[in-house]
């Protein structure tokens, strides 16, 4: 399985998720994103579509959090250093069929629709603000089930049962 791992700012979580996925047998291409304008092209990691994309980063009610940029550093200027669903839909044109986001508060209908309009048929993300340590564990359980042949919905639902409501992930498929 080919995975495009898109890392926003904090690389620690992405490295842990990469190790988990590689241990399960995945071919993972890690794409650290420094500037907002790099994000739309980060999903093309293999020269062909990956089986799924994993966006590792932080989020809040404003959207995906990017580091503060000095004026003129990047052509894509984000309001409050946040990439919201509407702006993402405007710039991201192509993603793999399955997209998983670890960023808090990206498990919304707006983000699901933005990724779906870029080609995803399944979107998985936290609707709330999960505890940081819970995210790789929950996803590790779900990935283990998926790599064992279970469908994404069943795998995420099973993994969710091990966690408190605020740490759970939502799925659109």
Tab-separated table of N, CA, C and O in Angstrom, residues 50-137:
chain	number	residue	atom	x	y	z
A	50	UNK	N	-1.378	7.795	-4.672
A	50	UNK	CA	-1.154	6.924	-3.523
A	50	UNK	C	-2.475	6.236	-3.184
A	50	UNK	O	-3.544	6.671	-3.611
A	51	UNK	N	-2.401	5.162	-2.418
A	51	UNK	CA	-3.619	4.480	-1.978
A	51	UNK	C	-4.390	5.336	-0.979
A	51	UNK	O	-5.608	5.352	-0.972
A	52	UNK	N	-3.633	6.027	-0.113
A	52	UNK	CA	-4.273	6.995	0.765
A	52	UNK	C	-3.273	8.045	1.208
A	52	UNK	O	-2.069	7.857	1.109
A	53	UNK	N	-3.823	9.165	1.641
A	53	UNK	CA	-3.006	10.275	2.144
A	53	UNK	C	-3.278	10.434	3.624
A	53	UNK	O	-4.401	10.246	4.089
A	54	UNK	N	-2.243	10.793	4.346
A	54	UNK	CA	-2.340	11.061	5.772
A	54	UNK	C	-1.781	12.456	6.007
A	54	UNK	O	-0.613	12.716	5.714
A	55	UNK	N	-2.634	13.359	6.474
A	55	UNK	CA	-2.217	14.730	6.781
A	55	UNK	C	-1.958	14.790	8.280
A	55	UNK	O	-2.876	14.609	9.083
A	56	UNK	N	-0.712	15.029	8.660
A	56	UNK	CA	-0.321	15.106	10.060
A	56	UNK	C	-0.040	16.568	10.392
A	56	UNK	O	0.865	17.176	9.822
A	57	UNK	N	-0.838	17.116	11.289
A	57	UNK	CA	-0.646	18.518	11.645
A	57	UNK	C	-1.586	18.944	12.742
A	57	UNK	O	-2.270	18.120	13.358
A	58	UNK	N	-1.608	20.230	12.963
A	58	UNK	CA	-2.482	20.809	13.981
A	58	UNK	C	-3.623	21.551	13.303
A	58	UNK	O	-3.489	22.041	12.187
A	59	UNK	N	-4.730	21.625	14.002
A	59	UNK	CA	-5.884	22.349	13.494
A	59	UNK	C	-6.673	22.953	14.640
A	59	UNK	O	-6.494	22.586	15.799
A	60	UNK	N	-7.516	23.892	14.298
A	60	UNK	CA	-8.444	24.484	15.258
A	60	UNK	C	-9.664	24.960	14.481
A	60	UNK	O	-9.814	24.622	13.298
A	61	UNK	N	-10.509	25.749	15.094
A	61	UNK	CA	-11.729	26.179	14.418
A	61	UNK	C	-11.458	26.988	13.164
A	61	UNK	O	-12.316	27.104	12.304
A	62	UNK	N	-10.247	27.531	13.035
A	62	UNK	CA	-9.884	28.311	11.849
A	62	UNK	C	-9.390	27.455	10.693
A	62	UNK	O	-9.308	27.927	9.568
A	63	UNK	N	-9.052	26.191	10.945
A	63	UNK	CA	-8.565	25.307	9.892
A	63	UNK	C	-7.230	24.682	10.228
A	63	UNK	O	-6.838	24.599	11.397
A	64	UNK	N	-6.517	24.244	9.208
A	64	UNK	CA	-5.187	23.669	9.383
A	64	UNK	C	-4.211	24.783	9.744
A	64	UNK	O	-4.181	25.826	9.093
A	65	UNK	N	-3.403	24.559	10.772
A	65	UNK	CA	-2.487	25.583	11.271
A	65	UNK	C	-1.148	25.492	10.542
A	65	UNK	O	-0.542	24.424	10.470
A	66	UNK	N	-0.725	26.609	9.994
A	66	UNK	CA	0.577	26.720	9.334
A	66	UNK	C	1.455	27.676	10.134
A	66	UNK	O	0.950	28.562	10.824
A	67	UNK	N	2.790	27.532	10.026
A	67	UNK	CA	3.664	28.467	10.737
A	67	UNK	C	3.511	29.882	10.177
A	67	UNK	O	3.189	30.064	9.000
A	68	UNK	N	3.755	30.836	11.017
A	68	UNK	CA	3.683	32.241	10.598
A	68	UNK	C	4.776	32.508	9.569
A	68	UNK	O	5.913	32.073	9.724
A	69	UNK	N	4.412	33.217	8.515
A	69	UNK	CA	5.352	33.541	7.442
A	69	UNK	C	5.550	35.054	7.381
A	69	UNK	O	4.589	35.810	7.560
A	70	UNK	N	6.757	35.454	7.102
A	70	UNK	CA	7.026	36.869	6.882
A	70	UNK	C	6.353	37.289	5.572
A	70	UNK	O	6.208	36.477	4.657
A	71	UNK	N	5.938	38.527	5.468
A	71	UNK	CA	5.314	38.989	4.221
A	71	UNK	C	6.231	38.745	3.022
A	71	UNK	O	7.432	38.975	3.085
A	72	UNK	N	5.654	38.220	1.938
A	72	UNK	CA	6.387	37.988	0.708
A	72	UNK	C	7.086	36.640	0.611
A	72	UNK	O	7.624	36.300	-0.432
A	73	UNK	N	7.079	35.840	1.680
A	73	UNK	CA	7.755	34.548	1.653
A	73	UNK	C	6.996	33.549	0.787
A	73	UNK	O	7.597	32.724	0.112
A	74	UNK	N	5.673	33.630	0.795
A	74	UNK	CA	4.872	32.678	0.048
A	74	UNK	C	3.778	33.398	-0.714
A	74	UNK	O	3.239	34.406	-0.262
A	75	UNK	N	3.445	32.848	-1.886
A	75	UNK	CA	2.395	33.458	-2.701
A	75	UNK	C	1.000	33.199	-2.148
A	75	UNK	O	0.077	33.964	-2.397
A	76	UNK	N	0.833	32.127	-1.372
A	76	UNK	CA	-0.453	31.816	-0.771
A	76	UNK	C	-0.467	32.361	0.655
A	76	UNK	O	0.164	31.807	1.554
A	77	UNK	N	-1.147	33.463	0.842
A	77	UNK	CA	-1.216	34.110	2.153
A	77	UNK	C	-2.489	33.641	2.848
A	77	UNK	O	-3.593	33.783	2.319
A	78	UNK	N	-2.309	33.069	4.033
A	78	UNK	CA	-3.443	32.522	4.790
A	78	UNK	C	-3.913	33.496	5.856
A	78	UNK	O	-3.091	34.047	6.592
A	79	UNK	N	-5.212	33.675	5.988
A	79	UNK	CA	-5.720	34.509	7.073
A	79	UNK	C	-5.426	33.833	8.416
A	79	UNK	O	-5.738	32.656	8.600
A	80	UNK	N	-4.784	34.545	9.306
A	80	UNK	CA	-4.421	34.027	10.637
A	80	UNK	C	-3.610	32.737	10.566
A	80	UNK	O	-3.694	31.901	11.460
A	81	UNK	N	-2.862	32.538	9.486
A	81	UNK	CA	-2.026	31.348	9.293
A	81	UNK	C	-2.842	30.056	9.348
A	81	UNK	O	-2.369	29.024	9.818
A	82	UNK	N	-4.074	30.113	8.853
A	82	UNK	CA	-4.960	28.953	8.839
A	82	UNK	C	-5.448	28.679	7.423
A	82	UNK	O	-5.852	29.592	6.704
A	83	UNK	N	-5.415	27.403	7.046
A	83	UNK	CA	-5.976	26.976	5.771
A	83	UNK	C	-7.342	26.375	6.075
A	83	UNK	O	-7.434	25.262	6.591
A	84	UNK	N	-8.392	27.135	5.796
A	84	UNK	CA	-9.734	26.634	6.076
A	84	UNK	C	-10.224	25.783	4.912
A	84	UNK	O	-9.578	25.686	3.870
A	85	UNK	N	-11.364	25.156	5.084
A	85	UNK	CA	-11.889	24.233	4.079
A	85	UNK	C	-12.171	24.938	2.750
A	85	UNK	O	-11.897	24.382	1.681
A	86	UNK	N	-12.697	26.140	2.801
A	86	UNK	CA	-13.025	26.863	1.562
A	86	UNK	C	-11.759	27.195	0.769
A	86	UNK	O	-11.713	27.008	-0.454
A	87	UNK	N	-10.744	27.676	1.442
A	87	UNK	CA	-9.481	28.008	0.783
A	87	UNK	C	-8.793	26.737	0.272
A	87	UNK	O	-8.208	26.727	-0.811
A	88	UNK	N	-8.897	25.669	1.050
A	88	UNK	CA	-8.314	24.408	0.614
A	88	UNK	C	-9.002	23.909	-0.667
A	88	UNK	O	-8.345	23.492	-1.612
A	89	UNK	N	-10.316	23.971	-0.700
A	89	UNK	CA	-11.069	23.526	-1.882
A	89	UNK	C	-10.693	24.340	-3.115
A	89	UNK	O	-10.704	23.838	-4.235
A	90	UNK	N	-10.320	25.575	-2.886
A	90	UNK	CA	-9.931	26.465	-3.979
A	90	UNK	C	-8.566	26.084	-4.566
A	90	UNK	O	-8.320	26.284	-5.752
A	91	UNK	N	-7.670	25.531	-3.741
A	91	UNK	CA	-6.292	25.288	-4.168
A	91	UNK	C	-5.923	23.819	-4.362
A	91	UNK	O	-5.036	23.521	-5.153
A	92	UNK	N	-6.537	22.914	-3.615
A	92	UNK	CA	-6.189	21.492	-3.718
A	92	UNK	C	-7.073	20.852	-4.773
A	92	UNK	O	-8.291	20.827	-4.655
A	93	UNK	N	-6.454	20.327	-5.820
A	93	UNK	CA	-7.191	19.787	-6.964
A	93	UNK	C	-7.217	18.272	-7.025
A	93	UNK	O	-8.100	17.698	-7.634
A	94	UNK	N	-6.223	17.606	-6.422
A	94	UNK	CA	-6.152	16.160	-6.547
A	94	UNK	C	-5.569	15.523	-5.294
A	94	UNK	O	-4.480	15.899	-4.849
A	95	UNK	N	-6.318	14.578	-4.729
A	95	UNK	CA	-5.877	13.819	-3.560
A	95	UNK	C	-6.177	12.337	-3.814
A	95	UNK	O	-6.991	12.003	-4.677
A	96	UNK	N	-5.540	11.455	-3.064
A	96	UNK	CA	-5.852	10.030	-3.191
A	96	UNK	C	-7.304	9.742	-2.782
A	96	UNK	O	-7.975	10.592	-2.186
A	97	UNK	N	-7.788	8.540	-3.054
A	97	UNK	CA	-9.187	8.215	-2.764
A	97	UNK	C	-9.550	8.218	-1.278
A	97	UNK	O	-10.720	8.390	-0.923
A	98	UNK	N	-8.556	8.061	-0.428
A	98	UNK	CA	-8.789	8.071	1.017
A	98	UNK	C	-7.851	9.100	1.628
A	98	UNK	O	-6.649	9.095	1.353
A	99	UNK	N	-8.400	9.982	2.458
A	99	UNK	CA	-7.592	10.987	3.149
A	99	UNK	C	-7.904	10.901	4.642
A	99	UNK	O	-9.060	10.906	5.047
A	100	UNK	N	-6.827	10.819	5.435
A	100	UNK	CA	-6.932	10.809	6.889
A	100	UNK	C	-6.216	12.057	7.389
A	100	UNK	O	-5.092	12.338	6.977
A	101	UNK	N	-6.859	12.806	8.271
A	101	UNK	CA	-6.248	13.992	8.872
A	101	UNK	C	-6.135	13.791	10.372
A	101	UNK	O	-7.086	13.330	11.010
A	102	UNK	N	-4.990	14.150	10.940
A	102	UNK	CA	-4.824	14.089	12.397
A	102	UNK	C	-5.111	15.440	13.039
A	102	UNK	O	-5.152	15.544	14.256
A	103	UNK	N	-5.288	16.469	12.238
A	103	UNK	CA	-5.442	17.834	12.749
A	103	UNK	C	-6.766	18.007	13.488
A	103	UNK	O	-7.826	17.651	12.969
A	104	UNK	N	-6.681	18.541	14.673
A	104	UNK	CA	-7.878	18.797	15.477
A	104	UNK	C	-8.896	19.607	14.679
A	104	UNK	O	-8.526	20.456	13.858
A	105	UNK	N	-10.145	19.315	14.915
A	105	UNK	CA	-11.263	20.078	14.381
A	105	UNK	C	-11.361	20.075	12.856
A	105	UNK	O	-12.043	20.920	12.280
A	106	UNK	N	-10.690	19.128	12.184
A	106	UNK	CA	-10.845	19.030	10.730
A	106	UNK	C	-11.912	18.004	10.355
A	106	UNK	O	-12.235	17.868	9.173
A	107	UNK	N	-12.454	17.314	11.333
A	107	UNK	CA	-13.518	16.347	11.079
A	107	UNK	C	-14.859	17.036	10.955
A	107	UNK	O	-15.770	16.819	11.743
A	108	UNK	N	-14.957	17.884	9.931
A	108	UNK	CA	-16.184	18.653	9.701
A	108	UNK	C	-16.716	18.343	8.303
A	108	UNK	O	-15.972	17.887	7.430
A	109	UNK	N	-17.982	18.638	8.092
A	109	UNK	CA	-18.564	18.448	6.766
A	109	UNK	C	-17.848	19.290	5.724
A	109	UNK	O	-17.658	18.858	4.583
A	110	UNK	N	-17.424	20.490	6.114
A	110	UNK	CA	-16.748	21.389	5.164
A	110	UNK	C	-15.414	20.799	4.691
A	110	UNK	O	-15.106	20.822	3.492
A	111	UNK	N	-14.607	20.270	5.613
A	111	UNK	CA	-13.333	19.660	5.207
A	111	UNK	C	-13.588	18.377	4.416
A	111	UNK	O	-12.898	18.105	3.431
A	112	UNK	N	-14.565	17.591	4.841
A	112	UNK	CA	-14.890	16.367	4.097
A	112	UNK	C	-15.265	16.715	2.662
A	112	UNK	O	-14.785	16.087	1.714
A	113	UNK	N	-16.080	17.737	2.487
A	113	UNK	CA	-16.498	18.137	1.144
A	113	UNK	C	-15.323	18.674	0.332
A	113	UNK	O	-15.204	18.395	-0.861
A	114	UNK	N	-14.437	19.426	0.976
A	114	UNK	CA	-13.266	19.964	0.266
A	114	UNK	C	-12.383	18.832	-0.252
A	114	UNK	O	-11.932	18.865	-1.404
A	115	UNK	N	-12.127	17.822	0.572
A	115	UNK	CA	-11.307	16.696	0.129
A	115	UNK	C	-12.050	15.843	-0.890
A	115	UNK	O	-11.448	15.345	-1.844
A	116	UNK	N	-13.348	15.701	-0.713
A	116	UNK	CA	-14.124	14.917	-1.670
A	116	UNK	C	-14.149	15.588	-3.037
A	116	UNK	O	-14.090	14.915	-4.066
A	117	UNK	N	-14.240	16.913	-3.066
A	117	UNK	CA	-14.226	17.577	-4.376
A	117	UNK	C	-12.864	17.499	-5.047
A	117	UNK	O	-12.763	17.706	-6.248
A	118	UNK	N	-11.831	17.146	-4.283
A	118	UNK	CA	-10.492	16.975	-4.864
A	118	UNK	C	-10.215	15.507	-5.210
A	118	UNK	O	-9.112	15.182	-5.645
A	119	UNK	N	-11.203	14.631	-4.997
A	119	UNK	CA	-11.039	13.250	-5.430
A	119	UNK	C	-11.143	12.176	-4.366
A	119	UNK	O	-11.143	10.993	-4.685
A	120	UNK	N	-11.216	12.541	-3.101
A	120	UNK	CA	-11.336	11.531	-2.046
A	120	UNK	C	-12.760	10.986	-1.994
A	120	UNK	O	-13.712	11.743	-2.126
A	121	UNK	N	-12.897	9.696	-1.818
A	121	UNK	CA	-14.237	9.141	-1.577
A	121	UNK	C	-14.429	8.846	-0.097
A	121	UNK	O	-15.555	8.668	0.361
A	122	UNK	N	-13.323	8.815	0.659
A	122	UNK	CA	-13.391	8.592	2.102
A	122	UNK	C	-12.522	9.639	2.798
A	122	UNK	O	-11.380	9.875	2.386
A	123	UNK	N	-13.066	10.246	3.840
A	123	UNK	CA	-12.326	11.225	4.637
A	123	UNK	C	-12.494	10.864	6.104
A	123	UNK	O	-13.614	10.597	6.557
A	124	UNK	N	-11.379	10.858	6.838
A	124	UNK	CA	-11.358	10.471	8.248
A	124	UNK	C	-10.594	11.540	9.014
A	124	UNK	O	-9.476	11.897	8.639
A	125	UNK	N	-11.195	12.064	10.106
A	125	UNK	CA	-10.537	13.119	10.874
A	125	UNK	C	-11.221	13.299	12.223
A	125	UNK	O	-12.382	12.918	12.395
A	126	UNK	N	-10.525	13.930	13.177
A	126	UNK	CA	-11.148	14.216	14.475
A	126	UNK	C	-12.050	15.453	14.384
A	126	UNK	O	-11.661	16.466	13.811
A	127	UNK	N	-13.239	15.340	14.946
A	127	UNK	CA	-14.161	16.478	14.962
A	127	UNK	C	-13.847	17.406	16.121
A	127	UNK	O	-14.214	18.571	16.108
A	128	UNK	N	-13.162	16.888	17.106
A	128	UNK	CA	-12.909	17.630	18.330
A	128	UNK	C	-11.405	17.868	18.471
A	128	UNK	O	-10.689	17.968	17.480
A	129	UNK	N	-10.951	17.945	19.696
A	129	UNK	CA	-9.552	18.179	20.011
A	129	UNK	C	-9.008	16.976	20.777
A	129	UNK	O	-8.911	17.007	22.004
A	130	UNK	N	-8.663	15.887	20.069
A	130	UNK	CA	-8.193	14.696	20.782
A	130	UNK	C	-6.858	14.936	21.478
A	130	UNK	O	-6.067	15.782	21.055
A	131	UNK	N	-6.644	14.178	22.534
A	131	UNK	CA	-5.364	14.221	23.223
A	131	UNK	C	-4.303	13.768	22.233
A	131	UNK	O	-4.483	12.765	21.529
A	132	UNK	N	-3.209	14.496	22.157
A	132	UNK	CA	-2.176	14.206	21.171
A	132	UNK	C	-1.675	12.773	21.194
A	132	UNK	O	-1.445	12.170	20.149
A	133	UNK	N	-1.505	12.198	22.383
A	133	UNK	CA	-1.000	10.829	22.491
A	133	UNK	C	-2.016	9.803	21.994
A	133	UNK	O	-1.646	8.708	21.567
A	134	UNK	N	-3.299	10.141	22.013
A	134	UNK	CA	-4.330	9.197	21.577
A	134	UNK	C	-4.350	9.028	20.064
A	134	UNK	O	-4.684	7.948	19.557
A	135	UNK	N	-3.991	10.062	19.329
A	135	UNK	CA	-4.119	10.056	17.871
A	135	UNK	C	-3.325	8.931	17.206
A	135	UNK	O	-3.894	8.128	16.459
A	136	UNK	N	-2.004	8.802	17.434
A	136	UNK	CA	-1.282	7.726	16.754
A	136	UNK	C	-1.706	6.334	17.226
A	136	UNK	O	-1.648	5.377	16.453
A	137	UNK	N	-2.161	6.225	18.468
A	137	UNK	CA	-2.606	4.923	18.964
A	137	UNK	C	-3.911	4.528	18.286
A	137	UNK	O	-4.049	3.405	17.787
